[in-house]
Coordinates of C-alpha atoms in Angstrom, one line a residue:
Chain A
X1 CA 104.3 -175.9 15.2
X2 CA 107.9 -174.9 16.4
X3 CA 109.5 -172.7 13.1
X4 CA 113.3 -172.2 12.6
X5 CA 114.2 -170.1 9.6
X6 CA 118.1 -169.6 8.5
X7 CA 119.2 -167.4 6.2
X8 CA 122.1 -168.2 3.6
X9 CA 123.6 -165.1 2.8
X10 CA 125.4 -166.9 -0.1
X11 CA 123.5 -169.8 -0.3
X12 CA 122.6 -170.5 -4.2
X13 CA 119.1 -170.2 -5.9
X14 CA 119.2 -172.3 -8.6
X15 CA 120.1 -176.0 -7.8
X16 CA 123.8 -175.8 -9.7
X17 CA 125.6 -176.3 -6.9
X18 CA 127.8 -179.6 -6.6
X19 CA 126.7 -182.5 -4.2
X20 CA 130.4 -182.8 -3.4
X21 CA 131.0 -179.5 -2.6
X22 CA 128.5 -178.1 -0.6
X23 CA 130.4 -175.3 1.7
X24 CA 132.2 -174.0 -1.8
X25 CA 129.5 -174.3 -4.7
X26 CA 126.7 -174.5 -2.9
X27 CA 127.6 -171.5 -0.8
X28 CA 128.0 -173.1 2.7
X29 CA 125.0 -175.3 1.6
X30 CA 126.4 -177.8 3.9
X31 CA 125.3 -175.7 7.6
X32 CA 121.9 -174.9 5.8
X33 CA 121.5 -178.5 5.3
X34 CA 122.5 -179.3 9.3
X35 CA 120.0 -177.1 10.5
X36 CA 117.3 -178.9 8.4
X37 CA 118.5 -181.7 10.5
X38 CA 118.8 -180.6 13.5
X39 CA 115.4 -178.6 13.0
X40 CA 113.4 -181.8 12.1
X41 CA 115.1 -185.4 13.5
X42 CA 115.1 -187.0 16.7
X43 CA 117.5 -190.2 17.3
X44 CA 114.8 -192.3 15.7
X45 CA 112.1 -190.5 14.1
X46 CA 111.1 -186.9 12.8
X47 CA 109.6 -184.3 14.6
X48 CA 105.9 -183.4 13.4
X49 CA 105.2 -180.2 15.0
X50 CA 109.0 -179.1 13.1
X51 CA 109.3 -176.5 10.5
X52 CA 112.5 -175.4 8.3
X53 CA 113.3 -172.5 6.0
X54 CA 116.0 -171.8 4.4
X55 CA 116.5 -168.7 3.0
X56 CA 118.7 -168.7 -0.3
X57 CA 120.3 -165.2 -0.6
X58 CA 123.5 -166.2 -2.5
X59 CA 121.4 -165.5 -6.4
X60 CA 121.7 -166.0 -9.1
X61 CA 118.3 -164.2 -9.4
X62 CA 115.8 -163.2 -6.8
X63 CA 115.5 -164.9 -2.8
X64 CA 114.0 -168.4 -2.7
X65 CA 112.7 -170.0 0.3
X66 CA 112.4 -173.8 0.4
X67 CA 110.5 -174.9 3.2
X68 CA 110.9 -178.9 5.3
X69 CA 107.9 -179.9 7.2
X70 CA 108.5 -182.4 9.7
X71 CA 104.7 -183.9 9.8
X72 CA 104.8 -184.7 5.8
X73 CA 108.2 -184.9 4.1
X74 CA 109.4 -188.3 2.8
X75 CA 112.9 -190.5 2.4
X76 CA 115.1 -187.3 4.3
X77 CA 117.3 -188.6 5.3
X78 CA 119.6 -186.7 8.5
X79 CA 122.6 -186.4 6.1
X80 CA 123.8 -183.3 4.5
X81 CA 123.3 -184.6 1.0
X82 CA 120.0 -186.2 1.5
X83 CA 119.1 -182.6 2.2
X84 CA 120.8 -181.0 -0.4
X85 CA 119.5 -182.9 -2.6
X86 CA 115.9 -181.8 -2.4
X87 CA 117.4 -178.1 -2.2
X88 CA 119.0 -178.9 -5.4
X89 CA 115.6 -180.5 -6.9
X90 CA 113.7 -176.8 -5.3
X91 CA 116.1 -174.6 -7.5
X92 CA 115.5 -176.0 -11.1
X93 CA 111.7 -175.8 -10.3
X94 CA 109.9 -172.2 -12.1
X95 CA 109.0 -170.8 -8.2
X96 CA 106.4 -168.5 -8.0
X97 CA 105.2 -166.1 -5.1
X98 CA 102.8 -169.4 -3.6
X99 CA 105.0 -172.4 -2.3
X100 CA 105.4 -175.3 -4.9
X101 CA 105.9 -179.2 -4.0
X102 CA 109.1 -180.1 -4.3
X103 CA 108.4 -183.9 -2.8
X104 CA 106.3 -184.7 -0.6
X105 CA 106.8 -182.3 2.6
X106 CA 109.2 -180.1 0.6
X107 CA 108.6 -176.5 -1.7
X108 CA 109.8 -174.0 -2.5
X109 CA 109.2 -170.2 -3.4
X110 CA 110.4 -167.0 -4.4
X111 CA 111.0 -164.7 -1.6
X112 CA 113.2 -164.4 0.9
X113 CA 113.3 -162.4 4.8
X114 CA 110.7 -160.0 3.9
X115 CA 107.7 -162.3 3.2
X116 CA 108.5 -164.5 5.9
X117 CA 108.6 -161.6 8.6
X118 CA 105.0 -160.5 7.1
X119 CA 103.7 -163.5 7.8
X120 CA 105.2 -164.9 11.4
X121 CA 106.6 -163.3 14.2
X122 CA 110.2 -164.4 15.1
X123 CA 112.4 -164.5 18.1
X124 CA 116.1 -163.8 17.3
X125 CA 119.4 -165.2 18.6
X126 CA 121.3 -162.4 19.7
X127 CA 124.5 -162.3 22.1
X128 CA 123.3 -159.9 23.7
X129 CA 119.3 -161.1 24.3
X130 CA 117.7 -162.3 27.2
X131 CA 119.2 -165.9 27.9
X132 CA 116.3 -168.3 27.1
X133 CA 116.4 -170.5 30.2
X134 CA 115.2 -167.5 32.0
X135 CA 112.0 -166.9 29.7
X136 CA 108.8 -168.4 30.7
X137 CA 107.3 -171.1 28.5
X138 CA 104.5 -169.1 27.4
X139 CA 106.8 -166.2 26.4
X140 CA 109.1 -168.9 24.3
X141 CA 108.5 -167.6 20.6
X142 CA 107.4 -170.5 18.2
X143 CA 109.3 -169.4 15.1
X144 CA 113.5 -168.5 15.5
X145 CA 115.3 -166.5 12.9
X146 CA 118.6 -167.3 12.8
X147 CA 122.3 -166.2 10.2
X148 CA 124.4 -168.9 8.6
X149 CA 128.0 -167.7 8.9
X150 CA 127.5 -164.3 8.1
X151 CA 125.8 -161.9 10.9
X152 CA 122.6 -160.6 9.8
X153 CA 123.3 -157.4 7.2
X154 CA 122.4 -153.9 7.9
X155 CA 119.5 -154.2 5.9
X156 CA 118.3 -157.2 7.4
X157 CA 119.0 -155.7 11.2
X158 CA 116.8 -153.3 10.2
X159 CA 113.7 -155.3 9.5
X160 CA 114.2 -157.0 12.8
X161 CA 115.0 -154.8 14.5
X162 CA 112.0 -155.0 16.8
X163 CA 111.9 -159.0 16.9
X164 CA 112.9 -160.2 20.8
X165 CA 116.2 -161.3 21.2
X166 CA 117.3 -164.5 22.9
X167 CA 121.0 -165.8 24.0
X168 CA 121.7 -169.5 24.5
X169 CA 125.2 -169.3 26.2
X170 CA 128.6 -167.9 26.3
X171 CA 129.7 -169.1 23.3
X172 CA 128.7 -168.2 19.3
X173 CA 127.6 -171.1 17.8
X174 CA 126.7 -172.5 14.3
X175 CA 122.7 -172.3 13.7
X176 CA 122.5 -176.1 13.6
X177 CA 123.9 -176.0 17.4
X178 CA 121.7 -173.2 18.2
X179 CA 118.8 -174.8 16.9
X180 CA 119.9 -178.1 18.8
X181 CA 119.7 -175.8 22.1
X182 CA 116.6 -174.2 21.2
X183 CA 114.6 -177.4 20.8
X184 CA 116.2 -178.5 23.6
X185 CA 114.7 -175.8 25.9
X186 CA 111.6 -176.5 23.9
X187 CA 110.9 -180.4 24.8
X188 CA 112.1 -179.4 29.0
X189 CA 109.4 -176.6 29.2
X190 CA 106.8 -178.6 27.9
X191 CA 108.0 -181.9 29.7
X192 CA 108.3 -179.6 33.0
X193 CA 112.2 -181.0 33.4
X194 CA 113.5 -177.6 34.5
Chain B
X1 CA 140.4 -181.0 27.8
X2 CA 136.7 -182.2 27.2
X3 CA 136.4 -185.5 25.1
X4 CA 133.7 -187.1 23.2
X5 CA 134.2 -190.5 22.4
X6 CA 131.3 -192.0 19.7
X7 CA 131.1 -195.6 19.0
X8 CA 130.4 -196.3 15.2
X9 CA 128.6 -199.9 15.5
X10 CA 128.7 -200.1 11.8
X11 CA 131.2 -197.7 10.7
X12 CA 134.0 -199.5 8.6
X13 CA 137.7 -199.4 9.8
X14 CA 139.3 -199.9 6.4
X15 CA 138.9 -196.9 4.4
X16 CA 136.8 -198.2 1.3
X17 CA 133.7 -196.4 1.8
X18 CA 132.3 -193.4 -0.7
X19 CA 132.6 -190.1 0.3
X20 CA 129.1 -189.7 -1.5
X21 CA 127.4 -192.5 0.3
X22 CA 128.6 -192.0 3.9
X23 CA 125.1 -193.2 5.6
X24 CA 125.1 -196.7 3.3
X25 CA 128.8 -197.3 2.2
X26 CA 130.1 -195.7 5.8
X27 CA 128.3 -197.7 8.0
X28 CA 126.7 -194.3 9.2
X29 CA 129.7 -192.2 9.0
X30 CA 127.8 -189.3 8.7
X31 CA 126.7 -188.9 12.3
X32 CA 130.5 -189.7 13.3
X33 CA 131.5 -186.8 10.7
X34 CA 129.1 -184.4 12.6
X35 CA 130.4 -185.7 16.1
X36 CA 133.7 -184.7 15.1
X37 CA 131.8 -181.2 14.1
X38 CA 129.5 -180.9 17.4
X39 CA 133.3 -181.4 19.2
X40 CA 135.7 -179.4 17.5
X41 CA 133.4 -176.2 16.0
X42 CA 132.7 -173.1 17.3
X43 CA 130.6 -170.1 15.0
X44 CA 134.0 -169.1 13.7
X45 CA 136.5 -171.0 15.5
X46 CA 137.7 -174.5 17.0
X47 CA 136.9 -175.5 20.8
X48 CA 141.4 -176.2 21.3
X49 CA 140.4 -178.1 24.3
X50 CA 138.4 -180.9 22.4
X51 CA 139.3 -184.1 21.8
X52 CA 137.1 -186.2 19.7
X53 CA 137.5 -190.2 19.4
X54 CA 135.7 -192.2 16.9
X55 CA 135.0 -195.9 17.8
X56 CA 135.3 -197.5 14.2
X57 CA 133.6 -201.0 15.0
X58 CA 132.0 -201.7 11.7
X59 CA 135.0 -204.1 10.7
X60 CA 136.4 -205.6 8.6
X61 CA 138.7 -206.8 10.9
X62 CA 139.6 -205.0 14.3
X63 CA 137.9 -201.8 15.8
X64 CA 139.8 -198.8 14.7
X65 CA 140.0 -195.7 17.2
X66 CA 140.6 -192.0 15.3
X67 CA 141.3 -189.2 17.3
X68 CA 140.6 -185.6 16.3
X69 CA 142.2 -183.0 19.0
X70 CA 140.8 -179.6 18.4
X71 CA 144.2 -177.5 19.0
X72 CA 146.4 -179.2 16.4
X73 CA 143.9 -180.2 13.8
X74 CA 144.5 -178.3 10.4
X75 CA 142.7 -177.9 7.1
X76 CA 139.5 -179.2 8.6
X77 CA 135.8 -177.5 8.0
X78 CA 132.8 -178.5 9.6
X79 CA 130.9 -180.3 6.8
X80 CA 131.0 -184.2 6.9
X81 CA 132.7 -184.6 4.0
X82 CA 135.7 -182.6 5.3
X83 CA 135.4 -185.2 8.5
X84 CA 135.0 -188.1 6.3
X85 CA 138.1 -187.7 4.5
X86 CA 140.3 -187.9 7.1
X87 CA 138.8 -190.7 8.3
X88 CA 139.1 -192.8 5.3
X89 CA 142.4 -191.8 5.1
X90 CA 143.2 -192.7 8.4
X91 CA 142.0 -196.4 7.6
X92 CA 144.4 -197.0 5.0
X93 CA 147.0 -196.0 7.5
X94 CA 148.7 -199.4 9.1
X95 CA 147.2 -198.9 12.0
X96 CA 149.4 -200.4 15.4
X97 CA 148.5 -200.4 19.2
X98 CA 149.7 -196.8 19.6
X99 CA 148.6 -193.3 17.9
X100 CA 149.9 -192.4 14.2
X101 CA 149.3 -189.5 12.7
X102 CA 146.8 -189.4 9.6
X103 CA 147.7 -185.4 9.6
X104 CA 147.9 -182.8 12.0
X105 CA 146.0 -183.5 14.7
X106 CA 144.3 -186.5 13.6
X107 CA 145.4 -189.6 14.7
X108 CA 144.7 -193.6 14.4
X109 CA 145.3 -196.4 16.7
X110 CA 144.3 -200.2 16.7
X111 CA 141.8 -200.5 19.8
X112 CA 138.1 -199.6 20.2
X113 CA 135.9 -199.2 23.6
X114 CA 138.1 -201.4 25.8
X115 CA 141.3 -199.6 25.8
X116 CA 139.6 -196.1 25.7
X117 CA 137.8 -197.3 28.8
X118 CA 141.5 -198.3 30.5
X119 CA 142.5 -195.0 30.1
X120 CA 139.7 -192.4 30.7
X121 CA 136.9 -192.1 33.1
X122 CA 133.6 -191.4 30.8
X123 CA 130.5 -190.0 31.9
X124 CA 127.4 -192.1 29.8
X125 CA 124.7 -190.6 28.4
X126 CA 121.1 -192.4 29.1
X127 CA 117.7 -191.5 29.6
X128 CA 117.6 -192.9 32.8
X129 CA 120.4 -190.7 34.5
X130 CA 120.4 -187.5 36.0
X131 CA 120.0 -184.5 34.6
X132 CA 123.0 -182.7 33.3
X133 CA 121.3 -179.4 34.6
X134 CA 120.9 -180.5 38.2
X135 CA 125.1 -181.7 38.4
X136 CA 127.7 -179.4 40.2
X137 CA 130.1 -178.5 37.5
X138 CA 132.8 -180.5 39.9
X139 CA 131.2 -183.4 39.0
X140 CA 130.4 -183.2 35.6
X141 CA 133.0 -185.5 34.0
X142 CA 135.7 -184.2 31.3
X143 CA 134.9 -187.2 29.4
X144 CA 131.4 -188.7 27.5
X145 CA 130.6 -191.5 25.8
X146 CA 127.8 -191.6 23.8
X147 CA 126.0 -194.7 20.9
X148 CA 125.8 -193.7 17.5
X149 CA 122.2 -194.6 16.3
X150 CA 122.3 -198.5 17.8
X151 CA 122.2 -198.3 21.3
X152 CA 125.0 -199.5 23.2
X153 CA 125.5 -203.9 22.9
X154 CA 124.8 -205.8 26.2
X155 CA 128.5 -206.0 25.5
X156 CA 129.5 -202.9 25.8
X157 CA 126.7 -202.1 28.7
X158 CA 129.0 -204.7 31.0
X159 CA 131.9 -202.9 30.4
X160 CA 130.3 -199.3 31.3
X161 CA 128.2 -200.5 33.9
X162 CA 129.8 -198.5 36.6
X163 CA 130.2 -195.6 34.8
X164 CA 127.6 -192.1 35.7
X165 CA 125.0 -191.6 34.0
X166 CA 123.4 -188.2 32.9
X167 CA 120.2 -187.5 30.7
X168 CA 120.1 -184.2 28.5
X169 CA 116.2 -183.9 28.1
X170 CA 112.6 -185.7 27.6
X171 CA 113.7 -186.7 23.7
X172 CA 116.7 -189.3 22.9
X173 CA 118.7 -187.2 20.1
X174 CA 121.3 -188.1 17.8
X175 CA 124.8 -188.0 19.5
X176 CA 125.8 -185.1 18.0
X177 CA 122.9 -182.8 19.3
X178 CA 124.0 -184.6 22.4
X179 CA 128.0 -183.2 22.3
X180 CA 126.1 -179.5 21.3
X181 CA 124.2 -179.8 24.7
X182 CA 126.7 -181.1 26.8
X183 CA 129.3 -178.1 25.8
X184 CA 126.5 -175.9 26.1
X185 CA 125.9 -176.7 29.6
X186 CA 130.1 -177.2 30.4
X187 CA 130.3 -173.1 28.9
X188 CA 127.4 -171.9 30.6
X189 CA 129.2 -173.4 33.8
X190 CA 132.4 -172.2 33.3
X191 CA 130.8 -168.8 32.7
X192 CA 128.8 -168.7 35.4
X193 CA 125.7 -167.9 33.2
X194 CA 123.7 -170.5 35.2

């Protein structure tokens, strides 16, 4: 199982958002949506072994994490609003500490970074990490951590602060792109391209 | 100046499609949308020395060509909707043989794959080429053209048949995980990062 976890600083809780405005009401909804894309679809067909959480941090309320498994969701579709449609569906449903099905392949919780560091070890994407195409396949981390258009806070620096950092290239990317690169590395490792 | 040129096999050239249905009314204009996204965006900024072309070949009527160049484009944001409304207003434009501007920085011409081809020397991405890694960066073109989710006609493969070919990896990804890779590799060249 390959994880990728985002977190959306301002990303709303509670399923109000507007399917037509997904960077403004939904609290830049729209890249937490791409990177359940680019976390879980190949050209033509879903990856099994993929995992997505998204980390809403914009309130109203307490953190929820909704959580897209490759190997069982149904009718996503790689669009941003087929996405944020099931993230709107996760919001209006009473979460509790245990995930909840949303559809099939899809739930949703309360809690946010905390829980999810208890329970998984992530790599981070960090400028200044080691660049990935230098780390040995068995050293490649199987869950990523990654910020939506906000750099990780204080706070949340300090709970990761011992995590290994990766970098992917020159250039700072969206998470969707990063996760696009990440995978990437991923399938050459294990298909011994280079 | 690094292009991307995407060929929409069903994407429609008029304008008439729903900014809330751009998979089914679009003719897949989502994946175009996040072309023009993989292209243009950096974390918090736009690549100025990318051009981005949209084939528009759905019909009705002629194939459409819209252009987005990332130095003079204004007012755009990365989500596809943002994209998609500059395409559908670019396909109520009268559309001649030569550019016209929809707004700054995107344009709209008459024309699809045969006249792009005329101009520009593509690189082609396919499974069967070599890999991008293993190219000297004096060789890697300034131009790709990549399939939206059909693969190219037997058409269009005549036309192209003389054209490089480069593979990205062991999986066939959506074109615009494609564009994220291809940039990746072009920066990691340019910086010498390896």
């Amino acid at each position: 199982m390959v994880s990728f976890a985002v977190i959306g600083h301002q990303a709303v809780t509670d399923g109000t958002f507007n399917l037509n405005d997904l960077p403004g009401s939904g609290g830049r909804m729209d890249l937490l949506c791409r990177c359940v894309q680019a976390s879980l679809f190949l050209s033509h067909g879903i990856r099994e072994e993929a995992l997505c959480y998204l980390i809403l941090a914009g309130g109203p309320g307490a953190d929820k994490t909704v959580r897209f498994e490759g190997k069982t969701v149904r009718s996503l579709s790689p669009d941003e609003r087929s996405s944020a449609s099931f993230i709107k569906k996760a919001g209006v449903i009473p979460a509790g500490s245990l995930y909840r099905d949303v559809s099939p392949g899809v739930q949703v919780r309360k809690g946010g970074l905390g829980v999810l560091l208890s329970e998984q070890k992530f790599g981070i994407l960090d400028e200044s990490g080691i660049d990935i195409r230098q780390v040995p396949l068995s050293e490649i981390p199987d869950a990523f951590l990654l910020s939506d258009h906000q750099n990780f806070s204080s706070e949340e620096e300090e709970q990761i602060r011992n995590l290994p950092r990766f970098s992917l290239g020159p250039q700072i990317l969206h998470a969707d792109h990063a996760i696009v690169l990440l995978w990437n590395e991923i399938d050459r490792r294990r298909s011994e391209w280079s």
